[in-house]
CSV table of C-alpha atoms in Angstrom, one decimal:
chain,number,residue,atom,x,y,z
A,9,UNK,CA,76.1,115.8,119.5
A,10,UNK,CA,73.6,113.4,120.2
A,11,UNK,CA,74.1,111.9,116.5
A,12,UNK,CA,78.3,112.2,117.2
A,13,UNK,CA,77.5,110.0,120.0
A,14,UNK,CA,75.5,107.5,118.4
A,15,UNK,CA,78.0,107.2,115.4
A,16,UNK,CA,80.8,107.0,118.0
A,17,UNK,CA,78.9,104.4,119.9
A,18,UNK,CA,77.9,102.1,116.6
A,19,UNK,CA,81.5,102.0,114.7
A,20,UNK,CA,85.0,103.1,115.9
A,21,UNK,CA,85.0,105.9,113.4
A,22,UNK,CA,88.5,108.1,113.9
A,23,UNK,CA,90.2,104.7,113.5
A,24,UNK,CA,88.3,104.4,110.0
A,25,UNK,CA,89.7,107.9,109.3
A,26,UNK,CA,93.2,107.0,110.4
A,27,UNK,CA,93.4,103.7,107.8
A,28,UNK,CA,91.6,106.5,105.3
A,29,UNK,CA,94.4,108.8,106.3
A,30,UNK,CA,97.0,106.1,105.8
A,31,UNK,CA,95.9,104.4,102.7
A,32,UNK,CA,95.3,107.3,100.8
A,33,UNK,CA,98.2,109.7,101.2
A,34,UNK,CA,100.6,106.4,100.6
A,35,UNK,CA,98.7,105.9,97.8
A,36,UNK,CA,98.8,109.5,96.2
A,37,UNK,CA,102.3,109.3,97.0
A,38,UNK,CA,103.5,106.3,95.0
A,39,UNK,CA,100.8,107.3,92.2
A,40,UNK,CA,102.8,110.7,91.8
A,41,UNK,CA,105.9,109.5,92.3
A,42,UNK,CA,105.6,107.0,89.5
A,43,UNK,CA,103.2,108.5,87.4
A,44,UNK,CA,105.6,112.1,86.6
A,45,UNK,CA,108.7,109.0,86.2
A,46,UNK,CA,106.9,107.4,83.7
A,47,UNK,CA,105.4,110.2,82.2
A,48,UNK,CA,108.7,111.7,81.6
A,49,UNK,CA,110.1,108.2,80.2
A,50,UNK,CA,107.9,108.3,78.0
A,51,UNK,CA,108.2,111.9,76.9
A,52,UNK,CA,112.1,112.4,76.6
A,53,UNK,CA,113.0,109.0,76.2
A,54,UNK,CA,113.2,106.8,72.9
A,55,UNK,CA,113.2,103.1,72.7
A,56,UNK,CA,111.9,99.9,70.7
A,57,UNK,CA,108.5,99.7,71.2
A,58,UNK,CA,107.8,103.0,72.8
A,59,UNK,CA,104.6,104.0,71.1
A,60,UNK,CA,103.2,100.2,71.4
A,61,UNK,CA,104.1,100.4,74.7
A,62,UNK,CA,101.9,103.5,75.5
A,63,UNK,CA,98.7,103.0,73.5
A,64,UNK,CA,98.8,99.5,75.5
A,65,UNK,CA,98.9,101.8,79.2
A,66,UNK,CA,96.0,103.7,77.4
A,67,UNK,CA,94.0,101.1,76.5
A,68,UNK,CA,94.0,99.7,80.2
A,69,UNK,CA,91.8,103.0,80.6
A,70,UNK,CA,89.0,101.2,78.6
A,71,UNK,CA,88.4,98.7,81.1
A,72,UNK,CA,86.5,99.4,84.2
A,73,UNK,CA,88.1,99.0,87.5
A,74,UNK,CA,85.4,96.6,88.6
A,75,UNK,CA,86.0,93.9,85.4
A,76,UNK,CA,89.4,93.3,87.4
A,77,UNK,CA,88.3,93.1,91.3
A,78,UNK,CA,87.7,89.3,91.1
A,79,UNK,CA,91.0,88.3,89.0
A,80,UNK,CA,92.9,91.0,91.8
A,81,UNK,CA,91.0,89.1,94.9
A,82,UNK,CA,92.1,85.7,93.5
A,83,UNK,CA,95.8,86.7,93.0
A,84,UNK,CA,96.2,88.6,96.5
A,85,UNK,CA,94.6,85.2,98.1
A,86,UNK,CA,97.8,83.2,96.4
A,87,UNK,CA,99.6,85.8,97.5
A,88,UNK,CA,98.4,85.8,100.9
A,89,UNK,CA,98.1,89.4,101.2
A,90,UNK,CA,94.5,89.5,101.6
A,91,UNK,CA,92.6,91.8,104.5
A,92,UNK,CA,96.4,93.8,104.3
A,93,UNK,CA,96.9,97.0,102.7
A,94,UNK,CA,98.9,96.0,99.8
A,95,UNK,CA,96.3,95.2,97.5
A,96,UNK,CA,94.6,98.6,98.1
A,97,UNK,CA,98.2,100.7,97.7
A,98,UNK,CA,100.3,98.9,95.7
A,99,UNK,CA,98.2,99.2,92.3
A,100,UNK,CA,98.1,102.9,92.8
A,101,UNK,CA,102.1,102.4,90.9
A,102,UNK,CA,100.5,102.0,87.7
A,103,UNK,CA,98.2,104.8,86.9
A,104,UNK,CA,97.6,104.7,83.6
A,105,UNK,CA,95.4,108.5,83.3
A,106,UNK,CA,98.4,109.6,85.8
A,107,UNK,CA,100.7,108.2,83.2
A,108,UNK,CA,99.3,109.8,80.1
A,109,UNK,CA,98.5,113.1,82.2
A,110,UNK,CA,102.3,113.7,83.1
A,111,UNK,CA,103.5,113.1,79.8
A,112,UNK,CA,101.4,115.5,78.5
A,113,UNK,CA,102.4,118.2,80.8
A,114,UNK,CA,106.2,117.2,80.4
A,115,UNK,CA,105.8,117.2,77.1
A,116,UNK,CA,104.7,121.0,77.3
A,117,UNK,CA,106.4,122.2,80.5
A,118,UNK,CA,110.0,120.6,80.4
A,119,UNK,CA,112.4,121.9,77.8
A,120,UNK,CA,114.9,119.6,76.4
A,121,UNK,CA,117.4,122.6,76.6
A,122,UNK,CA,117.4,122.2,80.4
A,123,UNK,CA,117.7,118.2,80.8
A,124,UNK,CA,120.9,119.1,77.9
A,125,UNK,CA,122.5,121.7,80.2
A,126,UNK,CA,121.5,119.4,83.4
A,127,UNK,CA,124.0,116.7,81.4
A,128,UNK,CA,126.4,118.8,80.7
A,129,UNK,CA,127.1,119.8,84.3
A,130,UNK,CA,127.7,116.2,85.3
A,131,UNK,CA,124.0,115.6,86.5
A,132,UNK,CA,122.8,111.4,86.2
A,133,UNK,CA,118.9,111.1,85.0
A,134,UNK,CA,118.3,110.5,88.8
A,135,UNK,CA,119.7,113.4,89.6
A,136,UNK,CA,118.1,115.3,86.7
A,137,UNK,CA,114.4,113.9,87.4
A,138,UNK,CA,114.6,114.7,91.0
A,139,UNK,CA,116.4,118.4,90.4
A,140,UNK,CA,115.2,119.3,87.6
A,141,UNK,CA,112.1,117.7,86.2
A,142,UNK,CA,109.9,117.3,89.3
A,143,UNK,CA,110.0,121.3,90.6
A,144,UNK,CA,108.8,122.2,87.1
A,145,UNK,CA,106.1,119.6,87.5
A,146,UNK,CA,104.5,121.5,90.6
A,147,UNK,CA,101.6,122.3,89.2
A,148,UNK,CA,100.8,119.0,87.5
A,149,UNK,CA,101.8,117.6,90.8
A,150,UNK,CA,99.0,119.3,92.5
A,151,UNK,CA,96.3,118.8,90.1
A,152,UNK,CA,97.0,115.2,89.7
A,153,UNK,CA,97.5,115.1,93.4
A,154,UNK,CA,93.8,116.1,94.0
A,155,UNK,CA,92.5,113.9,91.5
A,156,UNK,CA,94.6,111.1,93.1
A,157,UNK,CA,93.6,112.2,96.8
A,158,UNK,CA,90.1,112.2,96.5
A,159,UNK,CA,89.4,109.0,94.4
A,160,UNK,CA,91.3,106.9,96.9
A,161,UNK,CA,89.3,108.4,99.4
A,162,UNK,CA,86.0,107.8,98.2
A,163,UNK,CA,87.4,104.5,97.3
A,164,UNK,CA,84.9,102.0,98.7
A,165,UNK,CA,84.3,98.7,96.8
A,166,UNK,CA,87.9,97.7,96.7
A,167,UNK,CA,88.4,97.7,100.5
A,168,UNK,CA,85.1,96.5,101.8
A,169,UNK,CA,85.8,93.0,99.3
A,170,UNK,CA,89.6,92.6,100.5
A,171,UNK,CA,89.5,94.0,103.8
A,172,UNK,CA,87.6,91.6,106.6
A,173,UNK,CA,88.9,93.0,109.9
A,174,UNK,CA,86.4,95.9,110.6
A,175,UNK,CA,89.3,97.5,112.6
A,176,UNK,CA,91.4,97.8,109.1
A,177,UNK,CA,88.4,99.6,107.1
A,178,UNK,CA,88.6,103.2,105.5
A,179,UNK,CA,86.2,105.8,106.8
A,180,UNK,CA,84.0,105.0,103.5
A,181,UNK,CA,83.1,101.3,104.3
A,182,UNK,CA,82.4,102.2,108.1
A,183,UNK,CA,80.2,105.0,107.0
A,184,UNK,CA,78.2,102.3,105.3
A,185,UNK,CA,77.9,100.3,107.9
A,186,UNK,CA,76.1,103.0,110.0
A,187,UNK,CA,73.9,103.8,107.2
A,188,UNK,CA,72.9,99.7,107.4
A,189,UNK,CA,72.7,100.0,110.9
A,190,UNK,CA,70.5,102.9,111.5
A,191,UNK,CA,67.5,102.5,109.0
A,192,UNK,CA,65.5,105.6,109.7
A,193,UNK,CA,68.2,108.0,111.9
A,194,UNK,CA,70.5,109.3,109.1
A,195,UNK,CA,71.8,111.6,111.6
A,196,UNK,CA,74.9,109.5,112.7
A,197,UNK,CA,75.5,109.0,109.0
A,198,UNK,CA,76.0,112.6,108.1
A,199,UNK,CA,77.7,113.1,110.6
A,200,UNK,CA,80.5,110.5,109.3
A,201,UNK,CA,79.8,111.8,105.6
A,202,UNK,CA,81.0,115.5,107.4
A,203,UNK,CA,83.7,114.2,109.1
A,204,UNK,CA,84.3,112.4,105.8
A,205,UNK,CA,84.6,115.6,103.8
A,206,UNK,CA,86.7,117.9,105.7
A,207,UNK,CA,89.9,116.5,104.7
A,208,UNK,CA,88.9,117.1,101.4
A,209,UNK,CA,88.4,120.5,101.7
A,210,UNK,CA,92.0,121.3,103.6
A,211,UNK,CA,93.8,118.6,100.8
A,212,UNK,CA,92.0,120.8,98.3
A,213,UNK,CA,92.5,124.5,99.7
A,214,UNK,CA,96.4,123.4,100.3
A,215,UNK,CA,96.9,122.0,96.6
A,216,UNK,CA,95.0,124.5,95.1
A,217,UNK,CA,97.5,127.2,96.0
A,218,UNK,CA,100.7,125.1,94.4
A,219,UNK,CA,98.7,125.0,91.3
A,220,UNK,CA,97.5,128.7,91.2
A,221,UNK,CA,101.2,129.7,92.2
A,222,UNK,CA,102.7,127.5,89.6
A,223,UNK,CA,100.6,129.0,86.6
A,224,UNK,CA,101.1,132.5,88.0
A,225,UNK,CA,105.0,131.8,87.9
A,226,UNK,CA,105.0,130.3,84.8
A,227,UNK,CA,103.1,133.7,83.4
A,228,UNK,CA,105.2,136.0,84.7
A,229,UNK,CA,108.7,134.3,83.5
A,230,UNK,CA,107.5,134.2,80.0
């Protein structure tokens, strides 16, 4: 307790874990969302260019995240969206491992049988994505999802270069500043690195049971 207090004391920590809380399941969100849409454009879909088009969203896999952070601070300062949230959600759209991972899975879990008889009773490709691609999808959803959930937690150079107001900083960055702050007494700091890791666990023990009861389904209909 005598830690708790100390950590409490140096950094207004369960307002870092509400931003954490915020940024990352927006950001798992829109990079499941649009990673299984893409995935399944790719997958059932043929157009000019389609195979270009793909090894150039796997090639952007090759090039480490960190190559990019000054060229992404410069354009969200024209932008003016610097020390916002938008530079730290709105690339999680373009996923390019959550891209190739859906397709893959699409590729091996949707039928085109079922997107033919989804046509055939009136359905739109909206329609058809929403009704019948994403429930198959389940347990791609969930593993992707826990991928997705705890990089964007741990996600700490990003925000502590684009985000300036200490009020607007994940859990991550403010657990670094205590570990700055308190040279010898790492007792605050694990403190934050527990309270850190218990969303974690519940994200994972919840996820874990769509993908276990998505392959257990899938065994017992075939």
């Amino acid at each position: 307790m005598d830690n708790y207090t100390r950590l409490v004391d140096t950094v207004p920590i369960w307002r870092g874990f509400l931003n954490s809380v915020f940024i990352t399941f927006t950001s798992t969100a829109l990079t499941l969302y649009f990673s299984a849409l893409v995935g399944y454009g790719f997958s059932k879909f043929n157009f000019k260019g389609k195979d270009i088009l793909f090894v150039c969203v796997l090639s952007t896999m090759m090039i480490p995240g960190q190559l990019g952070i000054i060229g992404l601070y410069k354009m969200m300062d024209i932008f003016h969206m610097l020390n916002t949230y938008f530079p730290i959600i709105l690339p999680s759209i373009s996923n390019a491992f959550g891209v190739f991972f859906m397709k893959q899975m699409v590729d091996s879990s949707v039928p085109a049988e079922i997107l033919e008889s989804g046509r055939i009773d009136g359905c739109g490709e909206v329609k058809i994505f929403h009704r019948l691609v994403l429930p198959l999808l389940t347990p791609a959803i969930a593993t992707l999802g826990i991928f997705s959930f705890i990089g964007k937690w741990n996600e700490f150079l990003t925000p502590m270069i684009l985000l300036f107001d200490n009020n607007l900083q994940p859990l991550p960055v403010m657990i670094a500043s205590v570990k700055s702050q308190f040279a010898t007494d790492f007792g605050a700091m694990y403190v934050g690195i527990v309270i850190s890791v218990i969303p974690i666990l519940i994200f994972f023990s919840i996820v874990s049971k769509k993908i276990i009861s998505g392959i257990t389904a899938g065994a017992l209909k075939g």
